[in-house]
C-alpha positions as semicolon CSV with decimal commas, in nm:
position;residue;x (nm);y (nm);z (nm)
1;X;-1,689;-0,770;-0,414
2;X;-1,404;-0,511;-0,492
3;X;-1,275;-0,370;-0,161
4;X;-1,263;0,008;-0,173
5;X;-1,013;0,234;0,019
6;X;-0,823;0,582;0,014
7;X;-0,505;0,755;0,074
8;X;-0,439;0,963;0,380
9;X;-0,152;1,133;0,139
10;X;0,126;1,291;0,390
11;X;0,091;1,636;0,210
12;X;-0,178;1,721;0,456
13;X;-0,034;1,764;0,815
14;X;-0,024;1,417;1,029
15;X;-0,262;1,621;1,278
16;X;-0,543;1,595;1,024
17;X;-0,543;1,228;1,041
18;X;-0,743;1,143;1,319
19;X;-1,025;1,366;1,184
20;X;-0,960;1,179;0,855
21;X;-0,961;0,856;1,012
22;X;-1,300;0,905;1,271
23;X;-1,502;1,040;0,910
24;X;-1,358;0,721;0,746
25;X;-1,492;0,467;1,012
26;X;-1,806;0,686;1,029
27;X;-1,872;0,687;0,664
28;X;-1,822;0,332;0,611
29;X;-1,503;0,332;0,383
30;X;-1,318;-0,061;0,366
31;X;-0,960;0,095;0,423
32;X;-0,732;0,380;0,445
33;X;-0,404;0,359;0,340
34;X;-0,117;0,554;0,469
35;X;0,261;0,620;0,274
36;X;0,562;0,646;0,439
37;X;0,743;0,899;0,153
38;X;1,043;1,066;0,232
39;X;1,065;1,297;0,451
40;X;0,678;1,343;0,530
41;X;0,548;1,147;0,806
42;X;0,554;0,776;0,936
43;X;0,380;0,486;0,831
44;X;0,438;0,311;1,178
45;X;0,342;0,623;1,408
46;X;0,047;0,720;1,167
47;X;-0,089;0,330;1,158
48;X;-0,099;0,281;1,512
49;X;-0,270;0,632;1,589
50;X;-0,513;0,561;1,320
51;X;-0,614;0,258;1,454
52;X;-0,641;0,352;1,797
53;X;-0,873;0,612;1,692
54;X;-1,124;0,340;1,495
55;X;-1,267;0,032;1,559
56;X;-1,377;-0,134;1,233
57;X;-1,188;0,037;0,950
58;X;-0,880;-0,116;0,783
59;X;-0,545;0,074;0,804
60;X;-0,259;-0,021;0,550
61;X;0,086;0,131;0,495
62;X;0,175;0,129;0,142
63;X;0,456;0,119;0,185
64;X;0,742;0,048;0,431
65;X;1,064;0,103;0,279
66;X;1,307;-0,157;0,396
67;X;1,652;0,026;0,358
68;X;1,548;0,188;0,627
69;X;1,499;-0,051;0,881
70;X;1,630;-0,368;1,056
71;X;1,380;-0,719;0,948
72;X;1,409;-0,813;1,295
73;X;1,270;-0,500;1,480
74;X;1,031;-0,407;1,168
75;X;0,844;-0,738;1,206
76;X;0,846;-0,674;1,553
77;X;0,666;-0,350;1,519
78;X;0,434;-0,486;1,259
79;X;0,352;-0,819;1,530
80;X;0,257;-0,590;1,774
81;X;-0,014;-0,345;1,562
82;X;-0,099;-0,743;1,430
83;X;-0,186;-0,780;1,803
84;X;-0,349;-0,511;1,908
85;X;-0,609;-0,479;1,651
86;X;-0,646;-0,803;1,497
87;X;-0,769;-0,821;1,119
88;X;-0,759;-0,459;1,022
89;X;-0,345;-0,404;0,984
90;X;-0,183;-0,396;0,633
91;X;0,152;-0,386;0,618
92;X;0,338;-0,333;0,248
93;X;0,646;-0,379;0,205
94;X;0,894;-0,199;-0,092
95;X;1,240;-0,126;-0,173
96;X;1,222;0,242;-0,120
97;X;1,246;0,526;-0,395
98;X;1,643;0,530;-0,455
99;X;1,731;0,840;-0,445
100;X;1,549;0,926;-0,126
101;X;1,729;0,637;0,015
102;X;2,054;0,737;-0,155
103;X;1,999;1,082;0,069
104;X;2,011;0,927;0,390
105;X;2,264;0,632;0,266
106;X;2,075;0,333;0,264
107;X;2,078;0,282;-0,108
108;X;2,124;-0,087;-0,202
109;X;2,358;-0,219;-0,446
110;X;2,082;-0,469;-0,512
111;X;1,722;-0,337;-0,414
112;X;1,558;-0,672;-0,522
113;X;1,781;-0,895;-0,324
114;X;1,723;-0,676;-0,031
115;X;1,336;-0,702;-0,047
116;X;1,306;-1,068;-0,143
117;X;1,555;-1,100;0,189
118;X;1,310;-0,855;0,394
119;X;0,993;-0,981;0,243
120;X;1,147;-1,423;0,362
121;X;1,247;-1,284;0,685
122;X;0,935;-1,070;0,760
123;X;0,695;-1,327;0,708
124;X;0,882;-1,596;0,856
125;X;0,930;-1,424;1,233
126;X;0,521;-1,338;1,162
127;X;0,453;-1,673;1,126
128;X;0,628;-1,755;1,438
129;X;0,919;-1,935;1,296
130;X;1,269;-1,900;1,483
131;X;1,469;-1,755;1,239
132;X;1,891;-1,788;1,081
133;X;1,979;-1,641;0,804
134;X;2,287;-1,519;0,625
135;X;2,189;-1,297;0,359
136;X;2,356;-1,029;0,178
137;X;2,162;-0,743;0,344
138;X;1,959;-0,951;0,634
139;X;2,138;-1,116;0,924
140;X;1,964;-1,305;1,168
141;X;2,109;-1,555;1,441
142;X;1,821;-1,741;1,630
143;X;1,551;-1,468;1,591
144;X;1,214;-1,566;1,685
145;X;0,948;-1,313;1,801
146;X;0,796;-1,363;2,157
147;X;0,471;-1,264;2,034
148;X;0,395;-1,326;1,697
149;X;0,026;-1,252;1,573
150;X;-0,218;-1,525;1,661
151;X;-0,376;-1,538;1,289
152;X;-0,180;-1,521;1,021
153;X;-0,063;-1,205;0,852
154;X;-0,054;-1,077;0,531
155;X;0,208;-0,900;0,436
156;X;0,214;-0,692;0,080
157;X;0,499;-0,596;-0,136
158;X;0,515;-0,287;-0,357
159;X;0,598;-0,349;-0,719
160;X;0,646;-0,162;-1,039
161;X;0,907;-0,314;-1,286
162;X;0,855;-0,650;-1,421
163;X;1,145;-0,821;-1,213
164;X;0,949;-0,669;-0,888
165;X;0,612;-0,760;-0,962
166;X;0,724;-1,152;-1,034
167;X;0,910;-1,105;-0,715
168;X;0,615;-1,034;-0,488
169;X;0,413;-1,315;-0,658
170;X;0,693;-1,543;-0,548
171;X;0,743;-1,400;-0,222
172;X;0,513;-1,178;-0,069
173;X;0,092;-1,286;0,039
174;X;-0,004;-0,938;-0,205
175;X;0,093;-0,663;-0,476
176;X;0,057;-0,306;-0,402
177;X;0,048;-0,141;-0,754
178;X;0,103;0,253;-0,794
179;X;-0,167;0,471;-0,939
180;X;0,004;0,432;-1,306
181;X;-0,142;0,124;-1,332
182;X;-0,404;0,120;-1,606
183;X;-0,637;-0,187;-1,652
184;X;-0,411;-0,363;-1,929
185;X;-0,115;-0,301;-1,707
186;X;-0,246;-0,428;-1,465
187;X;-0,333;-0,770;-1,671
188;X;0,028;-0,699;-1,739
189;X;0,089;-0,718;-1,424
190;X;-0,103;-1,048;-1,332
191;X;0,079;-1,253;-1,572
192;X;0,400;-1,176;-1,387
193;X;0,277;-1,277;-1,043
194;X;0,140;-1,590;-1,144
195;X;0,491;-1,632;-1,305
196;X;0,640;-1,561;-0,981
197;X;0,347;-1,786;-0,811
198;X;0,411;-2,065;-1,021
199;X;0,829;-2,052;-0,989
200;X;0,768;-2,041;-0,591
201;X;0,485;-2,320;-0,605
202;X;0,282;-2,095;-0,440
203;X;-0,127;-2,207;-0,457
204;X;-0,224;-1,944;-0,146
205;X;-0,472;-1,630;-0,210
206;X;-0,232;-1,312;-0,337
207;X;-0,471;-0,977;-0,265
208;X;-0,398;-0,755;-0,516
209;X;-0,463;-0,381;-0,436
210;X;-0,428;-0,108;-0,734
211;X;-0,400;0,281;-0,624
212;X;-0,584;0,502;-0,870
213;X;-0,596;0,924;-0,855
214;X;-0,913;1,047;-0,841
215;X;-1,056;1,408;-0,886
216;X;-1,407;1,528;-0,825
217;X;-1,521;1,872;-0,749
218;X;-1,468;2,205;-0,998
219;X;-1,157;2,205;-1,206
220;X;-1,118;1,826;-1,173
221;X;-1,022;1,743;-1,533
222;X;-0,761;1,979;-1,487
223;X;-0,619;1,889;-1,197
224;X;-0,609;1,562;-1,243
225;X;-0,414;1,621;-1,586
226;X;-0,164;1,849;-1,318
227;X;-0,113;1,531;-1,126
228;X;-0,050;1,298;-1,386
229;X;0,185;1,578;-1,561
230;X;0,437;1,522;-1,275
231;X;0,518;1,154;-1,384
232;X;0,489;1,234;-1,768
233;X;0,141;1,062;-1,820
234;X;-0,092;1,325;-1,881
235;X;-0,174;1,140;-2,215
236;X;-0,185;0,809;-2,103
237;X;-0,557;0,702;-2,193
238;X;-0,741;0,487;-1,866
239;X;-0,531;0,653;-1,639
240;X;-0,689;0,831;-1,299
241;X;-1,044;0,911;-1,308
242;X;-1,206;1,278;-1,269
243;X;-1,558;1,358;-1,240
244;X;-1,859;1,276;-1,070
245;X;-1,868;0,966;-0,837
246;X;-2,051;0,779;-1,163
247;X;-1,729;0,821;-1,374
248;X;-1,511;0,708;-1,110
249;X;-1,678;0,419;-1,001
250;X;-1,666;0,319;-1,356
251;X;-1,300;0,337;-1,355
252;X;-1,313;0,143;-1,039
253;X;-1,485;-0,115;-1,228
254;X;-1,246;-0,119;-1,484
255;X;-0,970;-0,219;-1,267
256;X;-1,191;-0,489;-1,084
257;X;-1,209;-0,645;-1,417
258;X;-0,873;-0,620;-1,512
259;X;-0,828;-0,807;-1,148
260;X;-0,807;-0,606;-0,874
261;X;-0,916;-0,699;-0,562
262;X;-0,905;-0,348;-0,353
263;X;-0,926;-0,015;-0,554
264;X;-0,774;0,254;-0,342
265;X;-0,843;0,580;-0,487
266;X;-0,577;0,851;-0,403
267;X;-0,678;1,259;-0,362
268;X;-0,425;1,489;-0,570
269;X;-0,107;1,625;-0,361
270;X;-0,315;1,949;-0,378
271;X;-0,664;1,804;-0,203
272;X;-0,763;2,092;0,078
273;X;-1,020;1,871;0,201
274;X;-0,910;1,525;0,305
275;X;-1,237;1,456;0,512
276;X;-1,431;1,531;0,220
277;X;-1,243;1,305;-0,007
278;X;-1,310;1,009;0,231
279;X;-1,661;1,075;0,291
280;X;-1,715;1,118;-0,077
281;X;-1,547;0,767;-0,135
282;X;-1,740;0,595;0,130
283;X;-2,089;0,788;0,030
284;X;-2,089;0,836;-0,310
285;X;-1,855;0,616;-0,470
286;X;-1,892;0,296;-0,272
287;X;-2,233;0,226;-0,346
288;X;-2,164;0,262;-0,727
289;X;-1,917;-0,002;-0,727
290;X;-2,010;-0,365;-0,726
């Protein structure tokens, strides 16, 4: 069965989340992911309070970007939320948006080489491993975390290009892909993390979760056409879903068949109602889907 989630987008004030997150649990929803996008609110801070607040519902960060912090004390963090509330913690990993990163002047010669680095290093201190390493943007000397998680961890990687997406078949235990991912990029997609599977000898389960906007309520053709507008693909065709909660489980489906494993569907930067959204997922949409 398709795992279904939304986005707790950090447009809407961070002191909306707990009410966001307590309507979540209470409604049933799988998981609700959080982004860290410059300069809006924290993935870490926003996790951990989410959490706290539930007791059964998943909380992801999609994603963590890694210019921005040290492997060492970022796996750290992410061991301890592992520990604390065991099973519901998903941590994604991604090479940040450049330019943001180029603003506060972390931007990486090589962003690849710096997540494969983060992405070895991360999941090597999570797995309990004492870790050296002497890599172009990670340094570690003897590194091993006192506590570790007790299970092991997944840990996702954001991808987009071609070269990224083979990267976190190779090296990561999941893809996050963005909300323009149709269903044959997403096939797209697939082929190039098998590739990157396949080069790593990698036969382990890779979760792959696909964000998709979604738009329900008056006006939602419209707005939905808004959104995709700002990336230039208003006219993409099987792109975001608007309607009822019968036309966007359908698109959910779509996706599922393409290959996803969790469907996360994302409110517009202009949602007023963030509760709502999340109810409406959990309620309406979630029993549609199969």
């Amino acid at each position: 069965m398709t795992s279904l989630g939304a986005v707790f987008r950090p447009q809407s004030p961070p002191e909306q989340l707990r009410e966001v997150a307590l309507a979540a649990e209470a409604a049933g929803l799988d998981q609700l992911w959080l982004w860290e996008d410059c300069f809006l609110e924290s993935g870490i801070a926003s996790a951990a309070a989410a959490l706290a607040w539930t007791e059964r519902l998943k909380v992801g960060i999609g994603l963590l970007p890694v210019p921005l912090r040290n492997a060492a004390i970022a796996s750290m963090e992410l061991a301890t939320l592992h520990r604390l509330f065991p099973g519901r913690f998903l941590p994604g990993l991604g090479h940040g948006v450049q330019s943001w990163m180029g603003q506060v002047g972390a931007r990486a010669e090589s962003p690849l080489t710096l997540l494969r680095e983060h992405l070895d290093a991360t999941r090597a201190l999570l797995r309990g491993e004492r870790v050296t390493t002497e890599g172009r943007y990670v340094r570690l000397d003897g590194v091993a975390l006192d506590w570790p998680p007790a299970a092991p961890t997944p840990v996702f990687a954001g991808a987009k290009g071609p070269r990224t997406v083979r990267l976190s078949g190779a090296a990561a235990d999941g893809t996050i892909f963005e909300a323009s991912t149709t269903p044959a990029d997403l096939r797209a997609g697939l082929r190039l993390i098998e590739e990157g599977r396949a080069e790593a000898g990698r036969s382990d389960d890779h979760h792959v979760l696909v964000y998709m906007t979604a738009v329900t309520g008056p006006d939602a053709e419209r707005r939905l056409r808004a959104e995709l507008a700002l990336d230039g693909r208003e006219m993409t065709p099987g792109l975001g879903a608007a309607g009822d909660a019968q036309t966007i489980a359908k698109a959910v489906e779509q996706l599922a068949d393409a290959g996803a494993d969790s469907v996360v569907l994302q409110p517009t930067a202009d949602e007023t109602d963030p509760v709502g959204f999340v109810r409406f997922v959990a309620q309406e949409v979630r029993p549609l889907v199969g």
